[in-house]
Coordinates of C-alpha atoms in Angstrom, one line a residue:
X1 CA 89.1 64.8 -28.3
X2 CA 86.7 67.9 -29.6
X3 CA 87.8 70.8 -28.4
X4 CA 84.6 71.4 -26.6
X5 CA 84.9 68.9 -24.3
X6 CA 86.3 70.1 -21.4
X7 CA 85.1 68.1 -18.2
X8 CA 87.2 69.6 -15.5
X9 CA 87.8 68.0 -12.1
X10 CA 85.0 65.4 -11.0
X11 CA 83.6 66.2 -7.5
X12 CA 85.0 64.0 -4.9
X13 CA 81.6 62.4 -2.9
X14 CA 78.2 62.1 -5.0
X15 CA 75.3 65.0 -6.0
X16 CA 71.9 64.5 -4.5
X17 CA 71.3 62.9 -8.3
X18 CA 74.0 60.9 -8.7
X19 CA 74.4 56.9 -10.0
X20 CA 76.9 53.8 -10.0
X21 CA 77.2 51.7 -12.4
X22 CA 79.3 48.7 -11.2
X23 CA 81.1 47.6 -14.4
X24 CA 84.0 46.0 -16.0
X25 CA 87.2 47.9 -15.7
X26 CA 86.1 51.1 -17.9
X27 CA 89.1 50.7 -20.0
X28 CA 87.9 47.6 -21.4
X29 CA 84.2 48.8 -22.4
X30 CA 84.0 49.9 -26.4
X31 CA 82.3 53.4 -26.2
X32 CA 80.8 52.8 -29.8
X33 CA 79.1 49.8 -28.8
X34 CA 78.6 49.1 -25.1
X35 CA 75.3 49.9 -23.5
X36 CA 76.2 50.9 -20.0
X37 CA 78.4 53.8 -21.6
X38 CA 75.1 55.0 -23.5
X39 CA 73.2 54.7 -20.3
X40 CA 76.0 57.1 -18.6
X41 CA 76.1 59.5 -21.1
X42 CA 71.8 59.8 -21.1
X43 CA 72.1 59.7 -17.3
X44 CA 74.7 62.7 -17.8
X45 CA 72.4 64.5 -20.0
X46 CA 69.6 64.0 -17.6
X47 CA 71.4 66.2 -15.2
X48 CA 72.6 62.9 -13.5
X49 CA 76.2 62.2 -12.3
X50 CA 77.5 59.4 -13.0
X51 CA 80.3 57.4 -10.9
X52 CA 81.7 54.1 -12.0
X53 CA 83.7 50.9 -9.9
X54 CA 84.0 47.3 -10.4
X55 CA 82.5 44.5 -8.4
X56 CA 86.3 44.3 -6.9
X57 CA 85.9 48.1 -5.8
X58 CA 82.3 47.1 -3.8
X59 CA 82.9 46.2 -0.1
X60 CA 80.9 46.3 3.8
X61 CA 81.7 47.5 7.2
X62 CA 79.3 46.5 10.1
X63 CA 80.3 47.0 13.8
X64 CA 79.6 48.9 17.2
X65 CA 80.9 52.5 15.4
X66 CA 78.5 51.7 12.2
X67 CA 75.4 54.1 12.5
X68 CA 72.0 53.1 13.2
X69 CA 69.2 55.3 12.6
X70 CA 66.5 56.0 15.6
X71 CA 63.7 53.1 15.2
X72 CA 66.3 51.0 12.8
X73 CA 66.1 47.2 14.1
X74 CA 70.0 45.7 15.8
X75 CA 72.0 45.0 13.0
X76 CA 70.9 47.6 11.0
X77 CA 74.0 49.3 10.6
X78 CA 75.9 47.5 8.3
X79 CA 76.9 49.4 5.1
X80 CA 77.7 48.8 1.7
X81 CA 80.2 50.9 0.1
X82 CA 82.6 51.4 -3.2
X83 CA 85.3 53.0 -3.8
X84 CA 84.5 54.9 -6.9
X85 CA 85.2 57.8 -9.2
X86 CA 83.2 60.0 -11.1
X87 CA 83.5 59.8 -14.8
X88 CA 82.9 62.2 -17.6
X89 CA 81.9 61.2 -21.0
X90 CA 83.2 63.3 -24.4
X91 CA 80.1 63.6 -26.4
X92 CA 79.5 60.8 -29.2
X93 CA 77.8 61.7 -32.6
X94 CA 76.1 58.6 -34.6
X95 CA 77.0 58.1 -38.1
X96 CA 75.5 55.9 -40.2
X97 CA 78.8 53.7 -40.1
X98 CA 78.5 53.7 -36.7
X99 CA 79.6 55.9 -33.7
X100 CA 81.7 58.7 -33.8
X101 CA 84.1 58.5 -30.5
X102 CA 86.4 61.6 -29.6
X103 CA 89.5 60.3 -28.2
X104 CA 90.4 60.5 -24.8
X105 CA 86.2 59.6 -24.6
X106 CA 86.3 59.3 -20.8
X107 CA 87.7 61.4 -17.2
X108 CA 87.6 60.0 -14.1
X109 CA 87.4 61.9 -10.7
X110 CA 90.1 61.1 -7.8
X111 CA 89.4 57.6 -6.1
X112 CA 86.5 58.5 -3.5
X113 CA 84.9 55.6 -0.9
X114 CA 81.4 56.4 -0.9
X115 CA 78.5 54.6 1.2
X116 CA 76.1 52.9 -1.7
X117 CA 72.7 54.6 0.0
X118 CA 74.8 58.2 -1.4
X119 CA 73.6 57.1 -4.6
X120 CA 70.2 57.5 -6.0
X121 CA 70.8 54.2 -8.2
X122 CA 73.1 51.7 -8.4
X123 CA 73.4 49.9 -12.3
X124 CA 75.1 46.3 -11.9
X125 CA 76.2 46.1 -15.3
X126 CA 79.3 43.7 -15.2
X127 CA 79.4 41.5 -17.6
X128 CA 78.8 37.4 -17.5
X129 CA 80.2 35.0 -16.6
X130 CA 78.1 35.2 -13.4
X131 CA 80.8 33.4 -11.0
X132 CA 81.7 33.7 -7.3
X133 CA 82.6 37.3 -7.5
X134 CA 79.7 38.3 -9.5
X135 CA 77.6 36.7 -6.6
X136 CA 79.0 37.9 -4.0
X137 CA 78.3 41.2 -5.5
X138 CA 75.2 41.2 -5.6
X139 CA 75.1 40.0 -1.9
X140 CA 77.0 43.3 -0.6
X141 CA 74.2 44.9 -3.3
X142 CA 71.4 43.3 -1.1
X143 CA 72.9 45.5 1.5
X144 CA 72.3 48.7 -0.4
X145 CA 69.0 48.0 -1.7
X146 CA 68.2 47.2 2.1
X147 CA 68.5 50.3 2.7
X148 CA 66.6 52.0 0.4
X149 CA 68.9 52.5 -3.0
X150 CA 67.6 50.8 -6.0
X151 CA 69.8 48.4 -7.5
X152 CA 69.0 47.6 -11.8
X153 CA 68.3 44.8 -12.4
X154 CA 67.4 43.7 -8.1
X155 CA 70.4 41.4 -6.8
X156 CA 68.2 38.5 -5.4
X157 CA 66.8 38.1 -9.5
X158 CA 70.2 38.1 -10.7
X159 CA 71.3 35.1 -8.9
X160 CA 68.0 33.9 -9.5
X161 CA 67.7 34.2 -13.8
X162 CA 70.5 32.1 -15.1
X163 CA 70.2 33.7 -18.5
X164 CA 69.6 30.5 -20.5
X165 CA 67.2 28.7 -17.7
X166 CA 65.1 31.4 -17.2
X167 CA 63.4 31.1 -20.4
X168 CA 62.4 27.7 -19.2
X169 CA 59.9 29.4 -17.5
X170 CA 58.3 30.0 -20.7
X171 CA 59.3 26.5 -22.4
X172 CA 56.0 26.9 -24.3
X173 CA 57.8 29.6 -26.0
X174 CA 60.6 28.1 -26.9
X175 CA 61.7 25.5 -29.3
X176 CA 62.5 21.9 -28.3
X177 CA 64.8 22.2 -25.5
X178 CA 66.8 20.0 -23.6
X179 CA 69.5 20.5 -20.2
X180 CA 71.4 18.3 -19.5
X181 CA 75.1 16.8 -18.1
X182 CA 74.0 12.9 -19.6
X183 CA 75.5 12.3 -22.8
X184 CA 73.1 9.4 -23.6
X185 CA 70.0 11.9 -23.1
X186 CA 71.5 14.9 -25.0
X187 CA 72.6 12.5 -27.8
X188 CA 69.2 10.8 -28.2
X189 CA 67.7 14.5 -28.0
X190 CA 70.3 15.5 -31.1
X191 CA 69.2 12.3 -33.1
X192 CA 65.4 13.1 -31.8
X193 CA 66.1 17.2 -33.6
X194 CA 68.2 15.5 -36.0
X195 CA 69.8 19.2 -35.7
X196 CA 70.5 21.3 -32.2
X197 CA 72.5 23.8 -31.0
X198 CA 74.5 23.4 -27.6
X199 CA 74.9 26.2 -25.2
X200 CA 76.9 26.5 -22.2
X201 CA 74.7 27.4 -19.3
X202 CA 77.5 30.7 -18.0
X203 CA 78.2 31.5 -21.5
X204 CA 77.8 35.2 -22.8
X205 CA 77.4 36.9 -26.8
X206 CA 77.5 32.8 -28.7
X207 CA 81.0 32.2 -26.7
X208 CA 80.7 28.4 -26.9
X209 CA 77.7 27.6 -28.9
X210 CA 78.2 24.6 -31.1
X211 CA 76.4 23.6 -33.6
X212 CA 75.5 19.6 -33.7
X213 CA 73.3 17.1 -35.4
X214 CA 72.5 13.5 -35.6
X215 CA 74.7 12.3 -38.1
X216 CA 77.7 14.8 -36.3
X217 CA 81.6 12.6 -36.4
X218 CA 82.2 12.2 -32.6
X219 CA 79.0 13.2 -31.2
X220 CA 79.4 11.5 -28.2
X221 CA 83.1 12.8 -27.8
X222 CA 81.5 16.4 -28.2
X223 CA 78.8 16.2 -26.0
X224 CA 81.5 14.7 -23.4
X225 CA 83.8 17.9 -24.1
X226 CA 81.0 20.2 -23.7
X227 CA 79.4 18.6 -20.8
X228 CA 82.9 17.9 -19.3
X229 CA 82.8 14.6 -19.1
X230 CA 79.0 14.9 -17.3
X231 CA 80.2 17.4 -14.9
X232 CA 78.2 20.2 -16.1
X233 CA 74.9 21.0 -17.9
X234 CA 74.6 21.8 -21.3
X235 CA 71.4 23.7 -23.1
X236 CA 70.1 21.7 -26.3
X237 CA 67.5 23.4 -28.9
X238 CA 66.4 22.1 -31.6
X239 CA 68.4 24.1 -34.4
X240 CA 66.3 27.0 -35.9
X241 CA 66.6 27.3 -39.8
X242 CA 64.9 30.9 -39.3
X243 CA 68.3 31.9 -37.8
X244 CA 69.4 32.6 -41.3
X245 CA 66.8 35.5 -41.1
X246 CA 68.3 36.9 -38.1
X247 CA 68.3 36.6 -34.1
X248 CA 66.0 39.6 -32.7
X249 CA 67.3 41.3 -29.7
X250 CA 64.5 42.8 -27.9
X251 CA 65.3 45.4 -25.0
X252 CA 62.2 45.8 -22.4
X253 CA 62.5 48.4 -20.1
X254 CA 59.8 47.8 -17.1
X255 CA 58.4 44.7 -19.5
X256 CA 57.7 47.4 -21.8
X257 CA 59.7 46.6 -25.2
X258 CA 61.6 49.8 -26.2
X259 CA 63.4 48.9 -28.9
X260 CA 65.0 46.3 -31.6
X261 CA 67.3 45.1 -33.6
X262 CA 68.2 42.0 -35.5
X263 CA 71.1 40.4 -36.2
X264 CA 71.6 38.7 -38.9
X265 CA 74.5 35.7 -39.2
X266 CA 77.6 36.4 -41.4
X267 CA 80.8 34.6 -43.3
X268 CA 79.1 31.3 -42.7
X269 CA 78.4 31.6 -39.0
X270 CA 75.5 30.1 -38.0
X271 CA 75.5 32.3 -34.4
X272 CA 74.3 35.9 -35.4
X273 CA 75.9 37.6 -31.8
X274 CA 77.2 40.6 -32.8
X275 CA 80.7 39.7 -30.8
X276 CA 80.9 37.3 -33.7
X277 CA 80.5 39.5 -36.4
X278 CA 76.5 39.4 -36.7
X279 CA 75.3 41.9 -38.5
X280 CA 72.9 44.5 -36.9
X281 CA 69.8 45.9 -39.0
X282 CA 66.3 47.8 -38.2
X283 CA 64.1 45.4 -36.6
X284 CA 59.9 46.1 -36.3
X285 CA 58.1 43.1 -34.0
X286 CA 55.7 40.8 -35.1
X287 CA 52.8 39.8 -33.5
X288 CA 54.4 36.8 -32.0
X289 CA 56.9 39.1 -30.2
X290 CA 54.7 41.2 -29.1
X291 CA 52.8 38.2 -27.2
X292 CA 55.8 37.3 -25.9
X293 CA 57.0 40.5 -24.2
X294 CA 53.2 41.1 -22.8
X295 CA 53.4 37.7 -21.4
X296 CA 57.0 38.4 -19.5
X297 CA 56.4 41.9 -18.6
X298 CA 54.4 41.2 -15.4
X299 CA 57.0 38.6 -14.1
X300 CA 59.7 41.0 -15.0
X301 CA 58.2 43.6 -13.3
X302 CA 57.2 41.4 -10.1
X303 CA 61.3 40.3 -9.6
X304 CA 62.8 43.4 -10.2
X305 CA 64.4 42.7 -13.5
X306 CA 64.0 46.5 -15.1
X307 CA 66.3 46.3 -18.0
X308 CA 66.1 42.8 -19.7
X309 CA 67.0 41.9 -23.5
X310 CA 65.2 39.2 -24.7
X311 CA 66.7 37.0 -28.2
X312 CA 64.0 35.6 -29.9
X313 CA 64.6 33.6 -33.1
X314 CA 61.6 32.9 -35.8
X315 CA 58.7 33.5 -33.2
X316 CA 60.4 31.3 -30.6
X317 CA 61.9 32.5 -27.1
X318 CA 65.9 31.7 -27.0
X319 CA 67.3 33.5 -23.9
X320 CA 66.2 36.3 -21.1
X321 CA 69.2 38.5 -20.7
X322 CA 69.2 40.6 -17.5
X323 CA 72.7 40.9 -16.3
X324 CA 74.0 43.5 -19.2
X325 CA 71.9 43.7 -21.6
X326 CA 73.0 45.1 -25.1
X327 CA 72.2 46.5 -28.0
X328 CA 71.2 49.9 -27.4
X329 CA 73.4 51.8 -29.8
X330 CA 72.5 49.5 -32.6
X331 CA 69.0 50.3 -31.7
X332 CA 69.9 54.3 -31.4
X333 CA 71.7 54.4 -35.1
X334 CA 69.4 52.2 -36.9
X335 CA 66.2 52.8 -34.8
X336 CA 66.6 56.4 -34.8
X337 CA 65.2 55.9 -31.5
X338 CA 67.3 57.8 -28.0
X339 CA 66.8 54.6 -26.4
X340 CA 69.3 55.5 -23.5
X341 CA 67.6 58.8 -22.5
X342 CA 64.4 57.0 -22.5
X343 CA 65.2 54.0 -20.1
X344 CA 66.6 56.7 -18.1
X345 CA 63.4 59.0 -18.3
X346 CA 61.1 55.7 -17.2
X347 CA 64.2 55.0 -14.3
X348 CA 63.6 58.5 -12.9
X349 CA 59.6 58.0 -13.1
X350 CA 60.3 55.6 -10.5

């Protein structure tokens, strides 16, 4: 730790300007990497305070002794709370390696449960997969934002943006694309493509992408493990030779695109994810991916979805990532951009 970080004891119920960010357990985030802990700290240095919890920690009370404002409608007073802690960050420098982090990097406050409408905002920023308790999440969420807290991204368009099916919205931006549980249609699509890649529909940072093509040994066996025996379905696109190039993440902050970085496959790989050792570089948009975000930004805006990365490989539209969006300190070192303090700054314009 730097000797001038000294956080001292974390207040035990919120400031007037205080935010949640509802993540995975703190000790599992990497500080030199993960977005939501550059969001803190900018929040932090925006004079915010921020308080952390997991979905586990998020729960609701409703009953005769739950308060109802004067004109509120019967059933108003249900509540949503957490039981959260405030956290303190150590400050992080950026290196051209990468980040410096002071260890300990993190205090937390004592345990406090704290109504959701204390907060001024309330970041869900767990990570996929989106299952049952990532759902029903967002569901006691609903209940905040009901009454007047703003939730990033909005609950309803989290359960509503599967983060591979939402770019179907936009299929004219994509490349040849296929969902499906059939193994007949996804194997006449592969010999159609002649090369695809296949993409689990809950998967997260290229867990689970294969790569397939016509002439494949056991293609039919493959699609039937990833489809699980027709139980699920499965995303095929028509494999990209652009990948090679790189996979540009694009991070719009109210549809507006903020920042970029590309990420460039390594040792072979053909998925350029940085969980599986893509490497990150300086990234300027073209044209074509600057049509694309203006096209998104007014849906985005519309459903709530504040903080969305979008992948976009050669010209063409792969995924819409709203649940926890990453890449900001890649986009911070090599951007020489404070990406963090400004999604905060547009947050607070709100």
């Amino acid at each position: 730790m730097s000797a001038s970080f000294n956080p001292g004891p974390a207040d035990q119920r919120p400031a007037q300007r205080a935010q949640l960010f509802v993540i995975d357990p703190i000790t599992r985030l990497n500080p030199a990497k993960d977005s939501s802990v550059a969001l803190m700290q900018a929040a932090h240095r925006a004079g915010l305070q921020p308080w952390v919890c997991t979905p586990a920690d998020l729960s609701a009370a409703a009953g005769p002794n739950q308060p109802v404002a004067a004109g509120e409608p019967i059933g108003s007073g249900h509540r949503a709370w957490a039981r959260a802690q405030a956290i303190s960050l150590a400050p992080m420098h950026c290196q051209p390696q990468g980040w410096e982090v002071p260890q300990p990097w993190f205090s937390l406050g004592e345990p406090a449960l704290v109504p959701l409408e204390d907060f001024q905002v309330v970041w869900m920023r767990k990570d996929p997969p989106v299952d049952e308790a990532y759902l029903y999440a967002t569901h006691l969420l609903d209940l905040a934002e009901r009454h007047g807290v703003r939730v990033v991204n909005r609950p309803a368009a989290l359960r509503a943006w599967n983060e591979k099916l939402g770019a179907l919205r936009f299929s004219h931006r994509m490349a040849p694309t296929l969902v499906s549980s059939r193994v007949a249609a996804l194997q006449a699509f592969t010999i159609e493509q002649r090369e695809v890649v296949l993409k689990p529909l809950g998967g997260r940072a290229g867990q689970g992408v294969v790569f397939a093509a016509a002439g494949t040994p056991g293609l039919r066996a493959l699609l039937e493990l990833v489809t699980q025996m027709e139980a699920l379905p499965v995303m095929a696109q028509a494999f990209l030779p652009g990948v090679s190039a790189g996979d540009k993440r694009i991070l719009l902050v109210d549809g507006e695109p903020l920042g970029a970085v590309n990420r460039v496959p390594t040792g072979g790989e053909f998925r350029s994810n940085l969980a599986v050792g893509g490497a990150p570089e300086a990234a300027q948009l073209t044209a074509a991916e600057l049509e694309i975000c203006a096209e998104l930004a007014p849906v985005l805006r519309a459903e709530g979805l504040f903080f969305v990365g979008i992948d976009v490989i050669d010209g063409r539209l792969s995924e819409i990532n709203v649940t926890s969006p990453t890449g900001v300190r890649e986009v911070e070192r090599l951007g020489g951009i404070a990406l963090a303090d400004l999604i905060i700054e547009r947050l607070l314009a709100h």
